[in-house]
Amino acid sequence: MKIRRVGVGSFAEHYYSAKEMYDLLDKAGFIDIEIFRCSFAHFNLAGPLFMIAKKVESFIEDNIPYLAYNLIASGKKPD
């Protein structure tokens, strides 16, 4: 596997906290809101990428927590 370079761009992204996600869904009228966290290395990655992610996972979780987890939000819109 050849990786020529890895880059990080600034795209004016905003990483939402669990509370911010909850508040957004609540304000939009959703009920039964649930927020889950899934470590990024446990996301569906191809084999070699998964192994690399597992190796750097603890460093990222300790030092860059907003990048470490995928937030999964769910809710129901009342009829």
mmCIF file of N, CA and C in Angstrom:
data_model
loop_
_atom_site.group_PDB
_atom_site.id
_atom_site.type_symbol
_atom_site.label_atom_id
_atom_site.label_comp_id
_atom_site.label_asym_id
_atom_site.label_seq_id
_atom_site.Cartn_x
_atom_site.Cartn_y
_atom_site.Cartn_z
ATOM 1 N N MET A 1 0.846 -1.174 0.000
ATOM 2 C CA MET A 1 0.000 0.000 0.000
ATOM 3 C C MET A 1 0.891 1.237 0.000
ATOM 4 N N LYS A 2 0.725 2.076 -0.993
ATOM 5 C CA LYS A 2 1.507 3.309 -1.083
ATOM 6 C C LYS A 2 0.627 4.494 -0.715
ATOM 7 N N ILE A 3 1.086 5.245 0.254
ATOM 8 C CA ILE A 3 0.413 6.490 0.618
ATOM 9 C C ILE A 3 1.396 7.601 0.305
ATOM 10 N N ARG A 4 1.059 8.421 -0.663
ATOM 11 C CA ARG A 4 1.997 9.455 -1.100
ATOM 12 C C ARG A 4 2.073 10.613 -0.126
ATOM 13 N N ARG A 5 0.944 11.015 0.394
ATOM 14 C CA ARG A 5 0.957 12.087 1.387
ATOM 15 C C ARG A 5 -0.388 12.122 2.097
ATOM 16 N N VAL A 6 -0.361 12.652 3.272
ATOM 17 C CA VAL A 6 -1.581 12.841 4.047
ATOM 18 C C VAL A 6 -1.660 14.320 4.354
ATOM 19 N N GLY A 7 -2.794 14.922 4.081
ATOM 20 C CA GLY A 7 -2.939 16.350 4.321
ATOM 21 C C GLY A 7 -4.192 16.661 5.098
ATOM 22 N N VAL A 8 -4.163 17.773 5.755
ATOM 23 C CA VAL A 8 -5.331 18.242 6.490
ATOM 24 C C VAL A 8 -5.644 19.638 5.979
ATOM 25 N N GLY A 9 -6.854 19.843 5.550
ATOM 26 C CA GLY A 9 -7.251 21.149 5.050
ATOM 27 C C GLY A 9 -8.112 21.879 6.052
ATOM 28 N N SER A 10 -8.176 23.163 5.896
ATOM 29 C CA SER A 10 -9.059 23.966 6.729
ATOM 30 C C SER A 10 -10.280 24.309 5.896
ATOM 31 N N PHE A 11 -11.402 23.728 6.240
ATOM 32 C CA PHE A 11 -12.622 23.922 5.472
ATOM 33 C C PHE A 11 -13.697 24.610 6.303
ATOM 34 N N ALA A 12 -13.286 25.337 7.319
ATOM 35 C CA ALA A 12 -14.216 26.012 8.222
ATOM 36 C C ALA A 12 -15.225 25.018 8.795
ATOM 37 N N GLU A 13 -14.750 23.823 9.091
ATOM 38 C CA GLU A 13 -15.612 22.795 9.651
ATOM 39 C C GLU A 13 -15.888 23.081 11.115
ATOM 40 N N HIS A 14 -17.015 22.617 11.572
ATOM 41 C CA HIS A 14 -17.362 22.740 12.982
ATOM 42 C C HIS A 14 -17.651 21.347 13.514
ATOM 43 N N TYR A 15 -16.963 20.956 14.558
ATOM 44 C CA TYR A 15 -17.187 19.654 15.168
ATOM 45 C C TYR A 15 -18.169 19.830 16.313
ATOM 46 N N TYR A 16 -19.312 19.198 16.199
ATOM 47 C CA TYR A 16 -20.374 19.359 17.180
ATOM 48 C C TYR A 16 -20.159 18.457 18.387
ATOM 49 N N SER A 17 -20.467 18.983 19.557
ATOM 50 C CA SER A 17 -20.471 18.164 20.764
ATOM 51 C C SER A 17 -21.805 17.428 20.824
ATOM 52 N N ALA A 18 -21.889 16.444 21.704
ATOM 53 C CA ALA A 18 -23.138 15.698 21.865
ATOM 54 C C ALA A 18 -24.266 16.640 22.290
ATOM 55 N N LYS A 19 -23.969 17.593 23.173
ATOM 56 C CA LYS A 19 -24.998 18.535 23.625
ATOM 57 C C LYS A 19 -25.476 19.421 22.474
ATOM 58 N N GLU A 20 -24.545 19.896 21.648
ATOM 59 C CA GLU A 20 -24.936 20.723 20.505
ATOM 60 C C GLU A 20 -25.827 19.945 19.540
ATOM 61 N N MET A 21 -25.489 18.687 19.287
ATOM 62 C CA MET A 21 -26.316 17.861 18.397
ATOM 63 C C MET A 21 -27.706 17.669 18.993
ATOM 64 N N TYR A 22 -27.750 17.386 20.294
ATOM 65 C CA TYR A 22 -29.039 17.198 20.964
ATOM 66 C C TYR A 22 -29.875 18.473 20.848
ATOM 67 N N ASP A 23 -29.254 19.606 21.140
ATOM 68 C CA ASP A 23 -29.974 20.885 21.091
ATOM 69 C C ASP A 23 -30.491 21.198 19.686
ATOM 70 N N LEU A 24 -29.704 20.892 18.661
ATOM 71 C CA LEU A 24 -30.145 21.130 17.281
ATOM 72 C C LEU A 24 -31.372 20.289 16.937
ATOM 73 N N LEU A 25 -31.343 19.012 17.297
ATOM 74 C CA LEU A 25 -32.483 18.142 17.008
ATOM 75 C C LEU A 25 -33.703 18.549 17.823
ATOM 76 N N ASP A 26 -33.480 18.917 19.081
ATOM 77 C CA ASP A 26 -34.581 19.344 19.946
ATOM 78 C C ASP A 26 -35.238 20.606 19.381
ATOM 79 N N LYS A 27 -34.424 21.557 18.972
ATOM 80 C CA LYS A 27 -34.947 22.809 18.414
ATOM 81 C C LYS A 27 -35.711 22.566 17.107
ATOM 82 N N ALA A 28 -35.318 21.528 16.366
ATOM 83 C CA ALA A 28 -35.990 21.198 15.103
ATOM 84 C C ALA A 28 -37.272 20.403 15.328
ATOM 85 N N GLY A 29 -37.595 20.105 16.601
ATOM 86 C CA GLY A 29 -38.851 19.445 16.913
ATOM 87 C C GLY A 29 -38.791 17.934 17.031
ATOM 88 N N PHE A 30 -37.599 17.364 17.076
ATOM 89 C CA PHE A 30 -37.487 15.917 17.223
ATOM 90 C C PHE A 30 -37.720 15.504 18.671
ATOM 91 N N ILE A 31 -38.225 14.288 18.861
ATOM 92 C CA ILE A 31 -38.416 13.720 20.199
ATOM 93 C C ILE A 31 -37.647 12.406 20.270
ATOM 94 N N ASP A 32 -37.581 11.828 21.452
ATOM 95 C CA ASP A 32 -36.851 10.567 21.672
ATOM 96 C C ASP A 32 -35.437 10.647 21.084
ATOM 97 N N ILE A 33 -34.744 11.717 21.396
ATOM 98 C CA ILE A 33 -33.412 11.960 20.836
ATOM 99 C C ILE A 33 -32.383 11.124 21.586
ATOM 100 N N GLU A 34 -31.524 10.477 20.823
ATOM 101 C CA GLU A 34 -30.427 9.708 21.404
ATOM 102 C C GLU A 34 -29.141 10.080 20.676
ATOM 103 N N ILE A 35 -28.064 10.181 21.433
ATOM 104 C CA ILE A 35 -26.755 10.484 20.868
ATOM 105 C C ILE A 35 -25.820 9.342 21.250
ATOM 106 N N PHE A 36 -25.150 8.791 20.265
ATOM 107 C CA PHE A 36 -24.198 7.707 20.498
ATOM 108 C C PHE A 36 -22.819 8.164 20.048
ATOM 109 N N ARG A 37 -21.808 7.592 20.648
ATOM 110 C CA ARG A 37 -20.430 7.846 20.226
ATOM 111 C C ARG A 37 -19.836 6.535 19.727
ATOM 112 N N CYS A 38 -19.103 6.632 18.645
ATOM 113 C CA CYS A 38 -18.426 5.470 18.080
ATOM 114 C C CYS A 38 -17.002 5.895 17.769
ATOM 115 N N SER A 39 -16.037 5.222 18.351
ATOM 116 C CA SER A 39 -14.643 5.559 18.105
ATOM 117 C C SER A 39 -14.353 5.470 16.612
ATOM 118 N N PHE A 40 -13.558 6.408 16.102
ATOM 119 C CA PHE A 40 -13.348 6.469 14.656
ATOM 120 C C PHE A 40 -12.722 5.191 14.114
ATOM 121 N N ALA A 41 -11.907 4.512 14.889
ATOM 122 C CA ALA A 41 -11.246 3.301 14.399
ATOM 123 C C ALA A 41 -12.214 2.136 14.271
ATOM 124 N N HIS A 42 -13.389 2.256 14.851
ATOM 125 C CA HIS A 42 -14.369 1.181 14.759
ATOM 126 C C HIS A 42 -15.365 1.425 13.638
ATOM 127 N N PHE A 43 -15.171 2.504 12.915
ATOM 128 C CA PHE A 43 -16.005 2.778 11.749
ATOM 129 C C PHE A 43 -15.598 1.791 10.653
ATOM 130 N N ASN A 44 -16.422 1.598 9.665
ATOM 131 C CA ASN A 44 -16.133 0.630 8.600
ATOM 132 C C ASN A 44 -14.987 1.118 7.722
ATOM 133 N N LEU A 45 -13.793 0.708 8.054
ATOM 134 C CA LEU A 45 -12.617 1.061 7.271
ATOM 135 C C LEU A 45 -12.065 -0.195 6.605
ATOM 136 N N ALA A 46 -11.423 -0.023 5.462
ATOM 137 C CA ALA A 46 -10.761 -1.146 4.801
ATOM 138 C C ALA A 46 -9.656 -1.672 5.711
ATOM 139 N N GLY A 47 -9.329 -2.941 5.586
ATOM 140 C CA GLY A 47 -8.361 -3.612 6.451
ATOM 141 C C GLY A 47 -7.112 -2.832 6.797
ATOM 142 N N PRO A 48 -6.304 -2.417 5.809
ATOM 143 C CA PRO A 48 -5.066 -1.692 6.133
ATOM 144 C C PRO A 48 -5.330 -0.365 6.845
ATOM 145 N N LEU A 49 -6.375 0.351 6.442
ATOM 146 C CA LEU A 49 -6.705 1.621 7.101
ATOM 147 C C LEU A 49 -7.180 1.391 8.526
ATOM 148 N N PHE A 50 -7.923 0.316 8.745
ATOM 149 C CA PHE A 50 -8.389 -0.009 10.090
ATOM 150 C C PHE A 50 -7.198 -0.263 11.011
ATOM 151 N N MET A 51 -6.200 -0.981 10.530
ATOM 152 C CA MET A 51 -5.027 -1.288 11.357
ATOM 153 C C MET A 51 -4.255 -0.010 11.705
ATOM 154 N N ILE A 52 -4.119 0.899 10.760
ATOM 155 C CA ILE A 52 -3.453 2.177 11.034
ATOM 156 C C ILE A 52 -4.266 2.975 12.052
ATOM 157 N N ALA A 53 -5.578 3.016 11.855
ATOM 158 C CA ALA A 53 -6.454 3.763 12.767
ATOM 159 C C ALA A 53 -6.363 3.210 14.182
ATOM 160 N N LYS A 54 -6.322 1.891 14.329
ATOM 161 C CA LYS A 54 -6.222 1.284 15.666
ATOM 162 C C LYS A 54 -4.924 1.692 16.356
ATOM 163 N N LYS A 55 -3.852 1.846 15.582
ATOM 164 C CA LYS A 55 -2.555 2.188 16.169
ATOM 165 C C LYS A 55 -2.510 3.621 16.687
ATOM 166 N N VAL A 56 -3.224 4.537 16.039
ATOM 167 C CA VAL A 56 -3.182 5.943 16.457
ATOM 168 C C VAL A 56 -4.403 6.342 17.290
ATOM 169 N N GLU A 57 -5.326 5.411 17.470
ATOM 170 C CA GLU A 57 -6.595 5.717 18.134
ATOM 171 C C GLU A 57 -6.423 6.320 19.527
ATOM 172 N N SER A 58 -5.616 5.708 20.371
ATOM 173 C CA SER A 58 -5.503 6.212 21.748
ATOM 174 C C SER A 58 -4.882 7.606 21.789
ATOM 175 N N PHE A 59 -3.899 7.875 20.920
ATOM 176 C CA PHE A 59 -3.300 9.208 20.871
ATOM 177 C C PHE A 59 -4.350 10.251 20.494
ATOM 178 N N ILE A 60 -5.140 9.956 19.473
ATOM 179 C CA ILE A 60 -6.162 10.905 19.021
ATOM 180 C C ILE A 60 -7.236 11.087 20.082
ATOM 181 N N GLU A 61 -7.673 9.994 20.713
ATOM 182 C CA GLU A 61 -8.698 10.102 21.757
ATOM 183 C C GLU A 61 -8.227 10.969 22.912
ATOM 184 N N ASP A 62 -6.947 10.872 23.265
ATOM 185 C CA ASP A 62 -6.408 11.648 24.383
ATOM 186 C C ASP A 62 -6.145 13.109 24.024
ATOM 187 N N ASN A 63 -5.742 13.372 22.787
ATOM 188 C CA ASN A 63 -5.280 14.708 22.420
ATOM 189 C C ASN A 63 -6.218 15.509 21.525
ATOM 190 N N ILE A 64 -7.052 14.838 20.754
ATOM 191 C CA ILE A 64 -7.969 15.529 19.840
ATOM 192 C C ILE A 64 -9.335 14.847 19.928
ATOM 193 N N PRO A 65 -10.011 14.949 21.067
ATOM 194 C CA PRO A 65 -11.237 14.162 21.267
ATOM 195 C C PRO A 65 -12.343 14.421 20.260
ATOM 196 N N TYR A 66 -12.434 15.628 19.710
ATOM 197 C CA TYR A 66 -13.495 15.880 18.731
ATOM 198 C C TYR A 66 -13.288 15.081 17.450
ATOM 199 N N LEU A 67 -12.049 14.731 17.138
ATOM 200 C CA LEU A 67 -11.779 13.917 15.959
ATOM 201 C C LEU A 67 -11.859 12.428 16.261
ATOM 202 N N ALA A 68 -11.826 12.089 17.542
ATOM 203 C CA ALA A 68 -11.741 10.681 17.920
ATOM 204 C C ALA A 68 -13.048 9.937 17.773
ATOM 205 N N TYR A 69 -14.139 10.609 17.878
ATOM 206 C CA TYR A 69 -15.422 9.920 17.899
ATOM 207 C C TYR A 69 -16.353 10.421 16.814
ATOM 208 N N ASN A 70 -17.106 9.495 16.267
ATOM 209 C CA ASN A 70 -18.223 9.839 15.397
ATOM 210 C C ASN A 70 -19.430 9.984 16.298
ATOM 211 N N LEU A 71 -20.154 11.057 16.151
ATOM 212 C CA LEU A 71 -21.411 11.215 16.877
ATOM 213 C C LEU A 71 -22.534 10.721 15.986
ATOM 214 N N ILE A 72 -23.338 9.856 16.520
ATOM 215 C CA ILE A 72 -24.482 9.334 15.789
ATOM 216 C C ILE A 72 -25.718 9.788 16.534
ATOM 217 N N ALA A 73 -26.551 10.559 15.872
ATOM 218 C CA ALA A 73 -27.742 11.117 16.509
ATOM 219 C C ALA A 73 -28.986 10.539 15.854
ATOM 220 N N SER A 74 -29.985 10.277 16.688
ATOM 221 C CA SER A 74 -31.265 9.807 16.151
ATOM 222 C C SER A 74 -32.396 10.462 16.923
ATOM 223 N N GLY A 75 -33.524 10.552 16.285
ATOM 224 C CA GLY A 75 -34.706 11.120 16.912
ATOM 225 C C GLY A 75 -35.915 10.873 16.034
ATOM 226 N N LYS A 76 -37.078 11.130 16.585
ATOM 227 C CA LYS A 76 -38.328 10.946 15.844
ATOM 228 C C LYS A 76 -39.007 12.294 15.690
ATOM 229 N N LYS A 77 -39.555 12.510 14.528
ATOM 230 C CA LYS A 77 -40.333 13.724 14.276
ATOM 231 C C LYS A 77 -41.796 13.370 14.552
ATOM 232 N N PRO A 78 -42.436 14.065 15.497
ATOM 233 C CA PRO A 78 -43.835 13.743 15.802
ATOM 234 C C PRO A 78 -44.730 13.958 14.578
ATOM 235 N N ASP A 79 -45.752 13.137 14.483
ATOM 236 C CA ASP A 79 -46.693 13.240 13.345
ATOM 237 C C ASP A 79 -47.489 14.507 13.369
#
